[in-house]
Amino acid sequence: MSHLTDLPTWAAVIVCGFVLLGAAIALIGSIGLLRLPDFYTRLHAPTLATSGGVILICTASMVCFAVLQNRWVFHEVLIIVFVIMTTPVTLMLLGQAALYRDRVEERRGVPLKQKPLREETPDETKE
Amino acid sequence: MRTWFPYPLLSLGLLIIWMLLNQSVAPGTIVMGTILGVALAWVTLKLTPARSHPRRILRTLAFGASVFLDVIRSNIAVARVILRVGRRAPNSGFLTVDIDIEDENALALLACIMTATPGTAWLEYDRGRKSLLFHVLDMENEEVWIRTVKRYEAGLKEMFG
């Protein structure tokens, strides 16, 4: 931690701003997870942390270490890319599980499964 | 060329990831990254993923910028909805929209975009009907959401031609 005191003031202000804003967004996402009324709306809350929160905090980290070590630091971009790439997998899994449950239990307000137009064909792999 | 480099873009991407992870552009890193990139492309060949050919790089950049702005805007919008949820329940709901994209990679990218922008959650895509069911947190105006998805669709169609 001691070497963080080498950070010039202007950089410290920028880093602080990004970290606090990112943390605030992640916190709001968590509050949303706690307070939103039903499952589908709760599905939206954590994406605040995985988009805004991750982007801002990783940007802060990039700025901080780029200034401290006096060179370009880019590898945090990988964190952003991988988090954004992998979130849809979990989100779709949860969403589909919830849809399936609600359809089986025949809850109201849940869209019914559409009847397939034709027999499901295995997707043709294009050349 | 194709036999040696079955997926040139993938190999290049892996090389870039390798260089970023190692944080160096030393010759050794580049050699190792190239070997890894080419070898892993051969492994990928065994998985036979759907091929697509992204094009029009400039348009892609413009599209990426507009998506980035949308991410910021929807972050703020969703944060506001959550903060005032005690006073007013969010007017959330399901929407269906027809999506005319064949390319599987483009669909995957669309899913990433819609997840990265808070406020929309991809739920179910029907391959036969080509319709997407998604959930919207704050549905003030259905038209706006459908138009947003249509805009993404148009952008992706341009990219994957």
Short mmCIF file of C-alpha atoms in Angstrom, two decimals:
data_model
loop_
_atom_site.label_atom_id
_atom_site.label_comp_id
_atom_site.label_asym_id
_atom_site.label_seq_id
_atom_site.Cartn_x
_atom_site.Cartn_y
_atom_site.Cartn_z
CA MET A 1 0.00 0.00 0.00
CA SER A 2 2.85 2.37 0.76
CA HIS A 3 3.76 2.92 -2.88
CA LEU A 4 0.25 4.26 -3.50
CA THR A 5 1.39 7.49 -1.83
CA ASP A 6 3.55 8.07 -4.91
CA LEU A 7 0.40 8.62 -6.93
CA PRO A 8 0.18 12.27 -8.01
CA THR A 9 -2.89 14.13 -6.81
CA TRP A 10 -4.55 14.51 -10.21
CA ALA A 11 -4.32 10.76 -10.81
CA ALA A 12 -5.51 9.99 -7.29
CA VAL A 13 -8.60 12.13 -7.87
CA ILE A 14 -9.41 10.33 -11.13
CA VAL A 15 -8.81 6.88 -9.64
CA CYS A 16 -10.89 7.73 -6.55
CA GLY A 17 -13.71 9.00 -8.70
CA PHE A 18 -13.82 5.86 -10.85
CA VAL A 19 -13.50 3.44 -7.91
CA LEU A 20 -16.17 5.19 -5.85
CA LEU A 21 -18.55 5.46 -8.78
CA GLY A 22 -17.99 1.81 -9.73
CA ALA A 23 -18.44 0.64 -6.15
CA ALA A 24 -21.59 2.75 -5.83
CA ILE A 25 -23.06 1.18 -8.96
CA ALA A 26 -22.22 -2.32 -7.70
CA LEU A 27 -23.82 -1.43 -4.36
CA ILE A 28 -26.97 -0.15 -6.06
CA GLY A 29 -27.08 -3.42 -8.00
CA SER A 30 -26.91 -5.39 -4.77
CA ILE A 31 -29.61 -3.24 -3.16
CA GLY A 32 -31.75 -3.90 -6.21
CA LEU A 33 -31.23 -7.63 -5.78
CA LEU A 34 -32.55 -7.24 -2.27
CA ARG A 35 -35.47 -4.91 -2.90
CA LEU A 36 -36.93 -5.62 -6.32
CA PRO A 37 -40.27 -7.45 -6.12
CA ASP A 38 -40.01 -10.54 -8.35
CA PHE A 39 -37.46 -12.85 -9.89
CA TYR A 40 -37.41 -11.38 -13.39
CA THR A 41 -36.84 -7.86 -12.17
CA ARG A 42 -34.16 -9.10 -9.77
CA LEU A 43 -32.44 -10.59 -12.79
CA HIS A 44 -31.60 -7.06 -13.93
CA ALA A 45 -29.95 -5.81 -10.76
CA PRO A 46 -26.64 -7.75 -10.83
CA THR A 47 -25.99 -6.70 -14.43
CA LEU A 48 -25.32 -3.23 -13.05
CA ALA A 49 -22.26 -4.63 -11.29
CA THR A 50 -21.15 -6.71 -14.25
CA SER A 51 -21.32 -3.83 -16.70
CA GLY A 52 -20.93 -0.43 -15.07
CA GLY A 53 -19.18 -1.60 -11.91
CA VAL A 54 -16.60 -3.78 -13.62
CA ILE A 55 -15.87 -1.25 -16.36
CA LEU A 56 -15.36 1.64 -13.94
CA ILE A 57 -13.28 -0.25 -11.37
CA CYS A 58 -11.07 -1.82 -14.06
CA THR A 59 -10.58 1.58 -15.67
CA ALA A 60 -9.53 2.96 -12.28
CA SER A 61 -7.05 0.10 -11.89
CA MET A 62 -5.63 0.74 -15.35
CA VAL A 63 -5.17 4.45 -14.68
CA CYS A 64 -3.66 3.83 -11.24
CA PHE A 65 -1.01 1.33 -12.31
CA ALA A 66 -0.30 3.07 -15.61
CA VAL A 67 0.57 6.24 -13.71
CA LEU A 68 2.49 4.46 -10.93
CA GLN A 69 4.63 2.35 -13.25
CA ASN A 70 4.82 5.00 -15.95
CA ARG A 71 3.74 2.73 -18.80
CA TRP A 72 0.60 1.61 -20.56
CA VAL A 73 -1.38 -1.04 -18.69
CA PHE A 74 -4.10 -2.77 -20.65
CA HIS A 75 -4.61 -6.25 -19.28
CA GLU A 76 -7.61 -5.25 -17.15
CA VAL A 77 -9.45 -4.97 -20.47
CA LEU A 78 -9.42 -8.77 -20.47
CA ILE A 79 -11.38 -8.82 -17.20
CA ILE A 80 -14.02 -6.53 -18.71
CA VAL A 81 -14.24 -8.62 -21.89
CA PHE A 82 -14.49 -11.96 -20.09
CA VAL A 83 -17.04 -10.75 -17.55
CA ILE A 84 -19.24 -9.27 -20.30
CA MET A 85 -18.84 -12.42 -22.42
CA THR A 86 -19.71 -14.87 -19.66
CA THR A 87 -22.57 -13.06 -17.89
CA PRO A 88 -25.21 -13.88 -20.55
CA VAL A 89 -24.62 -17.60 -20.00
CA THR A 90 -25.58 -17.47 -16.33
CA LEU A 91 -28.32 -14.95 -16.92
CA MET A 92 -29.99 -16.99 -19.65
CA LEU A 93 -29.70 -20.15 -17.57
CA LEU A 94 -31.42 -18.46 -14.61
CA GLY A 95 -34.02 -16.82 -16.83
CA GLN A 96 -34.88 -20.04 -18.64
CA ALA A 97 -35.06 -21.98 -15.37
CA ALA A 98 -37.45 -19.38 -13.95
CA LEU A 99 -39.57 -19.40 -17.11
CA TYR A 100 -39.77 -23.19 -17.02
CA ARG A 101 -40.75 -23.22 -13.35
CA ASP A 102 -43.43 -20.57 -13.81
CA ARG A 103 -44.88 -22.31 -16.85
CA VAL A 104 -45.07 -25.62 -15.03
CA GLU A 105 -46.72 -23.95 -12.05
CA GLU A 106 -48.97 -22.00 -14.44
CA ARG A 107 -48.42 -18.64 -12.85
CA ARG A 108 -50.15 -15.66 -14.28
CA GLY A 109 -48.31 -12.98 -16.18
CA VAL A 110 -45.77 -15.35 -17.65
CA PRO A 111 -45.73 -15.65 -21.43
CA LEU A 112 -46.65 -19.11 -22.63
CA LYS A 113 -44.37 -21.23 -24.71
CA GLN A 114 -45.07 -20.59 -28.35
CA LYS A 115 -45.97 -23.59 -30.41
CA PRO A 116 -43.21 -24.38 -32.89
CA LEU A 117 -44.12 -23.55 -36.47
CA ARG A 118 -42.54 -26.67 -37.85
CA GLU A 119 -40.71 -29.66 -36.51
CA GLU A 120 -37.57 -28.59 -34.72
CA THR A 121 -34.70 -29.19 -37.06
CA PRO A 122 -31.18 -29.57 -35.72
CA ASP A 123 -29.37 -26.43 -36.73
CA GLU A 124 -27.54 -26.82 -39.98
CA THR A 125 -23.93 -25.90 -39.59
CA LYS A 126 -23.11 -23.52 -42.34
CA GLU A 127 -20.06 -24.00 -44.43
CA MET B 1 -3.29 -20.81 -46.08
CA ARG B 2 -6.57 -22.18 -44.72
CA THR B 3 -4.96 -25.47 -43.74
CA TRP B 4 -2.29 -23.73 -41.70
CA PHE B 5 -4.48 -20.98 -40.27
CA PRO B 6 -8.05 -22.30 -40.04
CA TYR B 7 -9.19 -19.34 -37.95
CA PRO B 8 -6.88 -16.37 -38.56
CA LEU B 9 -8.96 -13.94 -36.48
CA LEU B 10 -9.08 -16.35 -33.54
CA SER B 11 -5.33 -16.90 -33.73
CA LEU B 12 -4.73 -13.16 -33.80
CA GLY B 13 -7.11 -12.65 -30.87
CA LEU B 14 -5.34 -15.34 -28.83
CA LEU B 15 -1.98 -13.77 -29.60
CA ILE B 16 -3.26 -10.40 -28.39
CA ILE B 17 -4.69 -11.98 -25.22
CA TRP B 18 -1.39 -13.74 -24.58
CA MET B 19 0.55 -10.50 -24.99
CA LEU B 20 -1.86 -8.68 -22.68
CA LEU B 21 -1.62 -11.38 -20.03
CA ASN B 22 2.16 -11.34 -20.14
CA GLN B 23 2.22 -7.54 -20.47
CA SER B 24 5.11 -7.64 -22.88
CA VAL B 25 5.89 -7.38 -26.57
CA ALA B 26 9.20 -9.24 -26.26
CA PRO B 27 10.02 -11.56 -29.20
CA GLY B 28 9.75 -14.63 -26.95
CA THR B 29 6.22 -13.72 -25.91
CA ILE B 30 5.18 -13.12 -29.51
CA VAL B 31 6.61 -16.47 -30.65
CA MET B 32 4.92 -18.34 -27.80
CA GLY B 33 1.65 -16.48 -28.42
CA THR B 34 1.75 -17.29 -32.14
CA ILE B 35 2.38 -20.98 -31.44
CA LEU B 36 -0.49 -21.06 -28.94
CA GLY B 37 -2.80 -19.14 -31.24
CA VAL B 38 -2.22 -21.43 -34.21
CA ALA B 39 -2.33 -24.63 -32.14
CA LEU B 40 -5.56 -23.63 -30.39
CA ALA B 41 -7.11 -22.70 -33.74
CA TRP B 42 -6.49 -26.30 -34.85
CA VAL B 43 -8.14 -27.54 -31.66
CA THR B 44 -11.10 -25.24 -32.37
CA LEU B 45 -11.40 -26.78 -35.83
CA LYS B 46 -12.39 -30.03 -34.12
CA LEU B 47 -15.27 -28.25 -32.40
CA THR B 48 -16.62 -27.08 -35.79
CA PRO B 49 -18.06 -23.76 -34.61
CA ALA B 50 -20.37 -21.75 -36.86
CA ARG B 51 -18.27 -19.65 -39.20
CA SER B 52 -19.04 -16.01 -39.74
CA HIS B 53 -17.23 -13.24 -41.48
CA PRO B 54 -17.35 -9.90 -39.73
CA ARG B 55 -16.74 -7.03 -42.11
CA ARG B 56 -16.93 -3.26 -42.37
CA ILE B 57 -14.62 -2.45 -39.51
CA LEU B 58 -15.48 1.26 -39.42
CA ARG B 59 -19.20 0.59 -39.11
CA THR B 60 -18.39 -1.88 -36.37
CA LEU B 61 -16.54 0.79 -34.42
CA ALA B 62 -19.45 3.22 -34.75
CA PHE B 63 -21.84 0.49 -33.63
CA GLY B 64 -19.61 -0.34 -30.65
CA ALA B 65 -19.56 3.31 -29.62
CA SER B 66 -23.35 3.55 -29.74
CA VAL B 67 -23.64 0.35 -27.67
CA PHE B 68 -21.19 1.77 -25.13
CA LEU B 69 -23.32 4.92 -24.80
CA ASP B 70 -26.39 2.72 -24.33
CA VAL B 71 -24.61 0.80 -21.56
CA ILE B 72 -23.89 4.04 -19.69
CA ARG B 73 -27.41 5.37 -20.22
CA SER B 74 -29.12 2.17 -19.11
CA ASN B 75 -26.84 1.86 -16.08
CA ILE B 76 -28.05 5.26 -14.91
CA ALA B 77 -31.66 4.44 -15.76
CA VAL B 78 -31.66 1.12 -13.87
CA ALA B 79 -29.88 2.66 -10.88
CA ARG B 80 -32.64 5.27 -10.68
CA VAL B 81 -35.36 2.62 -10.91
CA ILE B 82 -33.76 0.65 -8.07
CA LEU B 83 -33.31 3.70 -5.86
CA ARG B 84 -36.96 4.71 -6.11
CA VAL B 85 -38.36 1.17 -5.93
CA GLY B 86 -39.71 1.74 -2.41
CA ARG B 87 -41.94 4.54 -3.64
CA ARG B 88 -42.99 3.20 -6.99
CA ALA B 89 -42.93 -0.40 -8.19
CA PRO B 90 -41.11 -0.74 -11.51
CA ASN B 91 -43.40 -1.25 -14.45
CA SER B 92 -41.66 -4.34 -15.77
CA GLY B 93 -42.85 -6.78 -18.38
CA PHE B 94 -42.12 -9.22 -21.14
CA LEU B 95 -41.69 -8.27 -24.76
CA THR B 96 -41.34 -10.34 -27.88
CA VAL B 97 -39.58 -9.13 -30.96
CA ASP B 98 -38.89 -10.83 -34.25
CA ILE B 99 -35.22 -11.08 -35.03
CA ASP B 100 -34.08 -11.90 -38.50
CA ILE B 101 -30.51 -12.99 -37.86
CA GLU B 102 -29.27 -16.33 -39.09
CA ASP B 103 -25.69 -16.13 -37.94
CA GLU B 104 -25.17 -17.84 -34.59
CA ASN B 105 -22.22 -15.68 -33.64
CA ALA B 106 -24.25 -12.55 -34.31
CA LEU B 107 -26.99 -13.91 -32.05
CA ALA B 108 -24.44 -14.60 -29.33
CA LEU B 109 -23.14 -11.05 -29.67
CA LEU B 110 -26.68 -9.72 -29.46
CA ALA B 111 -27.15 -11.67 -26.23
CA CYS B 112 -23.94 -10.15 -24.84
CA ILE B 113 -25.06 -6.65 -25.77
CA MET B 114 -28.53 -7.07 -24.29
CA THR B 115 -27.12 -8.46 -21.08
CA ALA B 116 -24.43 -5.82 -20.80
CA THR B 117 -27.06 -3.11 -21.01
CA PRO B 118 -28.92 -3.41 -17.70
CA GLY B 119 -32.67 -3.18 -18.00
CA THR B 120 -33.04 -5.79 -20.68
CA ALA B 121 -32.65 -9.52 -20.02
CA TRP B 122 -32.59 -12.05 -22.81
CA LEU B 123 -34.89 -14.94 -21.88
CA GLU B 124 -35.77 -17.17 -24.79
CA TYR B 125 -35.04 -17.31 -28.48
CA ASP B 126 -37.24 -19.42 -30.67
CA ARG B 127 -35.27 -20.69 -33.63
CA GLY B 128 -38.33 -21.76 -35.62
CA ARG B 129 -40.23 -18.51 -35.29
CA LYS B 130 -37.10 -16.40 -35.06
CA SER B 131 -38.63 -14.49 -32.19
CA LEU B 132 -36.91 -13.37 -29.04
CA LEU B 133 -38.61 -13.15 -25.68
CA PHE B 134 -36.96 -10.68 -23.34
CA HIS B 135 -37.76 -9.00 -20.08
CA VAL B 136 -37.63 -5.26 -19.54
CA LEU B 137 -37.23 -3.72 -16.11
CA ASP B 138 -38.80 -0.35 -16.73
CA MET B 139 -41.29 -0.40 -19.56
CA GLU B 140 -42.28 3.20 -19.94
CA ASN B 141 -42.58 2.85 -23.65
CA GLU B 142 -42.68 -0.52 -25.38
CA GLU B 143 -41.94 1.03 -28.74
CA VAL B 144 -38.64 2.45 -27.54
CA TRP B 145 -37.38 -0.95 -26.39
CA ILE B 146 -38.44 -2.73 -29.55
CA ARG B 147 -36.81 -0.01 -31.62
CA THR B 148 -33.60 -0.36 -29.58
CA VAL B 149 -33.42 -4.10 -30.22
CA LYS B 150 -34.19 -3.52 -33.90
CA ARG B 151 -31.33 -1.03 -34.01
CA TYR B 152 -28.94 -3.63 -32.58
CA GLU B 153 -30.25 -6.14 -35.07
CA ALA B 154 -29.61 -3.78 -37.97
CA GLY B 155 -26.10 -3.05 -36.70
CA LEU B 156 -25.25 -6.73 -36.33
CA LYS B 157 -26.68 -7.52 -39.74
CA GLU B 158 -24.41 -4.90 -41.23
CA MET B 159 -21.41 -6.33 -39.38
CA PHE B 160 -21.98 -9.94 -40.33
CA GLY B 161 -23.43 -9.14 -43.73
#
